[in-house]
Amino acid sequence: MREYLELLLQREGYSVTSVAGVKAACDLLALDGVDLVISDLKLGTGSGLDVLRAARARTAAPEVVLITAYGTPSAAVEAMREGAYDYICKPFDNEELRLLVQKALEKRSLREENTGLRARLFPGLDGAVGQSARMQAVWSLVEKVASGRSTVLVTGESGTGKELVARAIHMRGSRAARPFLPFNCAALNEGTLESELFGHVKGAFTGATHDRSGLLVAAGDGTVMLDEVGEMPLATQVKLLRVLQERKVKPVGSAAEIPFQARVIAATNRRLEAEVKAGRFREDLFYRLNVITVELPPLRERSGDISLLAGYFLSRMAEELGRPGLRFAPETLALLERYPFPGNVRQLQNMVERAATLSDSDLLGPSTLPPAVRGVSEPAARTAEGGEPGLGAGFNLERHLDDSERRYLLAAMKQAGGVKTRAAELLGLSFRSFRYRLAKHGLTDELEPGGPSDA
């Protein structure tokens, strides 16, 4: 199989090196220069997961595709959790593997280009964009706390970039080569939340068919980010407090405690002091999490960063869309800088994506921005008798066109039988643009039951 894959990929123009066994693979990875690893999951006494972990531990980690004849859902989940790009079962189709290799290498190439771009925009802190005094203070604090192991609490409104800061803390410290595992505390009920964080043993509850390590143990020497920690149930808060104090977890259904080494970074958009006073958050846990606080300012308080952020997001969209000439008109940037952005950086990113996706020109003028940013009201368009639109006071062409667009989208979805790619073709749109327009009009769940197909 090794010789077959080597010959197959060399014919595709790739430079290929093949080795036998986990140790030889790890030795080769230590030399760097590898962009993609393809490994069997079963390697005699070793495992492809060991090769995966060695690959992910590299500073410039290659993508990893695992191949096995013993494909099981649990093995696939474990591989993806450990950071594999994808998972393919034997027997496989040559074309399927070729496409997988191509996509994996494209992902790595984009990641490297984005890393270089981020470094140029803000030297010394990958992924961080912002030159205002408020953000300079944040990055300075990030640099100071990155090398320690203290628990950090990142606070700020939704969309301010709390996960980006948590990742920056992780990447600037000695744990950078280890896993970074973000976890949303508001996404699961109490029982599932504890199982995900602390793990469980076989038979602990219905569906627990095998022992499973929780995130705190699975992260090893890495970092676990507890996002939306303010939404955590009180009962779980009690257990988390003990876990943080003792640095040990007790899996659900087990009497034994397991030590863990991961650093914990918590994040919330709530004012935890107010939550403590309201009785919704434990005071002792608050003080345990609040060893070091990094508070992110809302975008409206760092308006000097808006043009820089908008340019950064536009460069990413230009690369993704294959349109290197995309640029903002000066009046467009002026409108963005005056807008208060209640949704913060995330709203700005979505706005730039909308403008780049829908614009027919490389120059993004004010018309590519939502009406609210341009200061245009959106009253319902009046219709005169006989079906002609009334063009008097209150008429808004943008709203009228939106209504027409929605009707065309519905008609295309109906004619295509709910298949989105076919509906996009009927309208002469790219799939990306079509999907954006569906979301804009709230039509992502049309043609229930089952919803539309992306196929």
Tab-separated table of N, CA and C in Angstrom, residues 16 36 75 154 199 206 231 246 253 301 307 338 355 359-360 379 404 414 417 429:
chain	number	residue	atom	x	y	z
A	16	VAL	N	7.238	12.808	-2.772
A	16	VAL	CA	6.735	11.851	-1.787
A	16	VAL	C	7.891	11.117	-1.118
A	36	LEU	N	2.098	17.327	4.152
A	36	LEU	CA	0.945	16.442	4.324
A	36	LEU	C	1.421	15.058	4.734
A	75	ALA	N	-13.474	5.844	16.075
A	75	ALA	CA	-12.132	6.103	15.567
A	75	ALA	C	-12.103	7.398	14.757
A	154	VAL	N	-11.274	36.064	30.121
A	154	VAL	CA	-11.379	37.027	29.020
A	154	VAL	C	-12.824	37.508	28.959
A	199	GLY	N	-15.033	13.766	31.336
A	199	GLY	CA	-14.971	12.405	30.836
A	199	GLY	C	-15.988	11.500	31.511
A	206	THR	N	-26.723	5.737	29.728
A	206	THR	CA	-27.135	5.119	28.474
A	206	THR	C	-26.341	5.707	27.309
A	231	GLU	N	-22.733	30.928	31.502
A	231	GLU	CA	-23.957	30.165	31.250
A	231	GLU	C	-23.919	28.785	31.908
A	246	GLU	N	-8.049	21.424	42.761
A	246	GLU	CA	-7.301	20.188	42.983
A	246	GLU	C	-6.468	19.781	41.770
A	253	GLY	N	-19.353	8.676	36.663
A	253	GLY	CA	-19.491	7.249	36.921
A	253	GLY	C	-18.274	6.604	37.530
A	301	GLU	N	-15.442	51.629	20.675
A	301	GLU	CA	-14.473	52.346	21.496
A	301	GLU	C	-13.063	52.243	20.934
A	307	SER	N	-10.753	50.572	9.972
A	307	SER	CA	-10.199	50.490	8.608
A	307	SER	C	-9.181	49.365	8.503
A	338	ARG	N	-17.757	55.466	10.889
A	338	ARG	CA	-18.771	56.214	11.648
A	338	ARG	C	-19.833	55.303	12.266
A	355	ALA	N	-20.220	42.431	1.330
A	355	ALA	CA	-19.864	43.383	0.278
A	355	ALA	C	-19.022	42.717	-0.801
A	359	SER	N	-20.656	42.175	-4.613
A	359	SER	CA	-20.240	43.247	-5.512
A	359	SER	C	-19.816	42.699	-6.869
A	360	ASP	N	-20.272	43.340	-7.938
A	360	ASP	CA	-19.852	42.978	-9.292
A	360	ASP	C	-18.558	43.684	-9.689
A	379	PRO	N	-38.477	51.601	5.306
A	379	PRO	CA	-39.927	51.417	5.375
A	379	PRO	C	-40.391	50.531	4.235
A	404	SER	N	-38.141	41.212	-4.041
A	404	SER	CA	-38.100	40.485	-5.313
A	404	SER	C	-37.078	39.360	-5.260
A	414	LYS	N	-37.846	25.873	-5.083
A	414	LYS	CA	-38.980	24.985	-5.389
A	414	LYS	C	-38.730	24.226	-6.684
A	417	GLY	N	-36.226	21.447	-6.373
A	417	GLY	CA	-36.551	20.393	-5.421
A	417	GLY	C	-35.762	20.484	-4.129
A	429	LEU	N	-25.983	32.102	-10.104
A	429	LEU	CA	-25.175	32.554	-8.977
A	429	LEU	C	-24.153	31.489	-8.602
